[in-house]
Tab-separated table of C-alpha atoms in Angstrom:
chain	number	residue	atom	x	y	z
A	1	MET	CA	5.991	-204.347	-55.704
A	2	LYS	CA	5.059	-205.921	-58.838
A	3	VAL	CA	5.846	-209.481	-57.365
A	4	SER	CA	3.362	-208.775	-54.513
A	5	PHE	CA	0.781	-207.551	-56.988
A	6	ALA	CA	1.333	-210.636	-58.997
A	7	ALA	CA	1.130	-212.946	-56.113
A	8	MET	CA	-2.305	-211.190	-54.825
A	9	LEU	CA	-3.677	-211.554	-58.252
A	10	LEU	CA	-3.085	-215.106	-58.396
A	11	LEU	CA	-4.125	-215.793	-55.032
A	12	CYS	CA	-7.477	-214.099	-55.853
A	13	LEU	CA	-7.744	-215.909	-59.122
A	14	LEU	CA	-7.405	-219.105	-57.516
A	15	LEU	CA	-9.943	-218.268	-54.930
A	16	SER	CA	-12.658	-217.310	-57.312
A	17	PHE	CA	-12.248	-220.614	-59.054
A	18	SER	CA	-12.583	-222.466	-56.048
A	19	PHE	CA	-15.870	-220.867	-55.438
A	20	PHE	CA	-16.859	-221.313	-58.833
A	21	GLU	CA	-16.297	-225.098	-58.389
A	22	LEU	CA	-17.951	-225.308	-55.024
A	23	SER	CA	-21.233	-223.524	-56.576
A	24	SER	CA	-21.483	-225.567	-59.861
A	25	ALA	CA	-20.961	-228.788	-57.483
A	26	GLY	CA	-24.455	-228.442	-56.331
A	27	SER	CA	-26.009	-228.055	-59.781
A	28	GLY	CA	-24.026	-230.942	-60.820
A	29	PHE	CA	-25.241	-233.079	-58.000
A	30	CYS	CA	-28.976	-231.750	-58.450
A	31	PHE	CA	-29.514	-231.881	-62.529
A	32	PRO	CA	-29.225	-235.579	-63.151
A	33	LYS	CA	-31.286	-236.655	-59.958
A	34	CYS	CA	-34.014	-234.110	-61.104
A	35	ALA	CA	-33.775	-235.009	-64.343
A	36	LYS	CA	-34.593	-238.635	-63.150
A	37	ARG	CA	-37.624	-237.664	-60.870
A	38	CYS	CA	-39.034	-235.702	-63.484
A	39	SER	CA	-38.658	-237.897	-66.404
A	40	LYS	CA	-42.327	-239.047	-66.338
A	41	ALA	CA	-43.949	-235.841	-65.344
A	42	GLY	CA	-46.298	-233.880	-67.531
A	43	MET	CA	-44.956	-230.235	-67.277
A	44	LYS	CA	-41.154	-231.351	-67.212
A	45	ASP	CA	-39.914	-227.838	-67.264
A	46	ARG	CA	-42.059	-226.934	-64.261
A	47	CYS	CA	-41.285	-230.412	-62.305
A	48	MET	CA	-37.408	-229.419	-62.875
A	49	LYS	CA	-37.540	-225.950	-61.733
A	50	PHE	CA	-39.103	-226.991	-58.244
A	51	CYS	CA	-36.979	-230.062	-58.282
A	52	GLY	CA	-33.829	-227.954	-58.346
A	53	ILE	CA	-35.044	-225.260	-55.803
A	54	CYS	CA	-35.893	-228.048	-53.341
A	55	CYS	CA	-32.563	-230.140	-54.022
A	56	SER	CA	-30.307	-226.991	-53.362
A	57	LYS	CA	-31.990	-226.173	-50.086
A	58	CYS	CA	-32.167	-229.903	-49.155
A	59	LYS	CA	-29.308	-231.437	-50.651
A	60	CYS	CA	-31.071	-234.626	-51.494
A	61	VAL	CA	-33.597	-235.777	-53.991
A	62	PRO	CA	-35.825	-239.042	-53.541
A	63	SER	CA	-35.293	-241.935	-55.509
A	64	GLY	CA	-37.728	-242.730	-58.308
A	65	THR	CA	-40.118	-240.771	-60.247
A	66	TYR	CA	-42.955	-240.247	-57.682
A	67	GLY	CA	-43.023	-240.946	-53.778
A	68	ASN	CA	-40.013	-241.946	-51.741
A	69	LYS	CA	-40.333	-238.762	-50.056
A	70	HIS	CA	-39.538	-240.448	-46.699
A	71	GLU	CA	-35.800	-240.964	-47.612
A	72	CYS	CA	-35.459	-236.865	-47.747
A	73	PRO	CA	-37.529	-235.290	-44.860
A	74	CYS	CA	-36.492	-231.890	-45.626
A	75	TYR	CA	-37.470	-232.359	-49.496
A	76	ARG	CA	-41.143	-233.684	-47.991
A	77	ASP	CA	-41.588	-230.937	-45.673
A	78	LEU	CA	-41.219	-227.977	-48.050
A	79	LYS	CA	-44.244	-225.943	-48.551
A	80	ASN	CA	-45.285	-223.613	-50.974
A	81	SER	CA	-47.330	-220.442	-49.888
A	82	LYS	CA	-50.427	-222.261	-49.861
A	83	GLY	CA	-49.397	-224.880	-47.278
A	84	LYS	CA	-49.192	-227.545	-50.070
A	85	GLY	CA	-45.781	-229.756	-50.693
A	86	LYS	CA	-43.724	-227.661	-52.994
A	87	CYS	CA	-41.100	-230.294	-54.270
A	88	PRO	CA	-42.375	-233.083	-56.835
């Protein structure tokens, strides 16, 4: 009984680490790309927030600090509630 409980506990622990690794991989991809994208923005914190949201949904960020949105159509096509572009 104790062996099966220990095995189950170990299995749950391993699974939780793998889920944590997957969830942090997205931010590990998005943060440096958004930092580069927002490096010349006037409101960096706001730019980083929206870039992070867009990156997590689209899994891509256009190159450069402005424009090049044709490289990532999902990023380009996300709209805010007013119908304007959401992503910086």
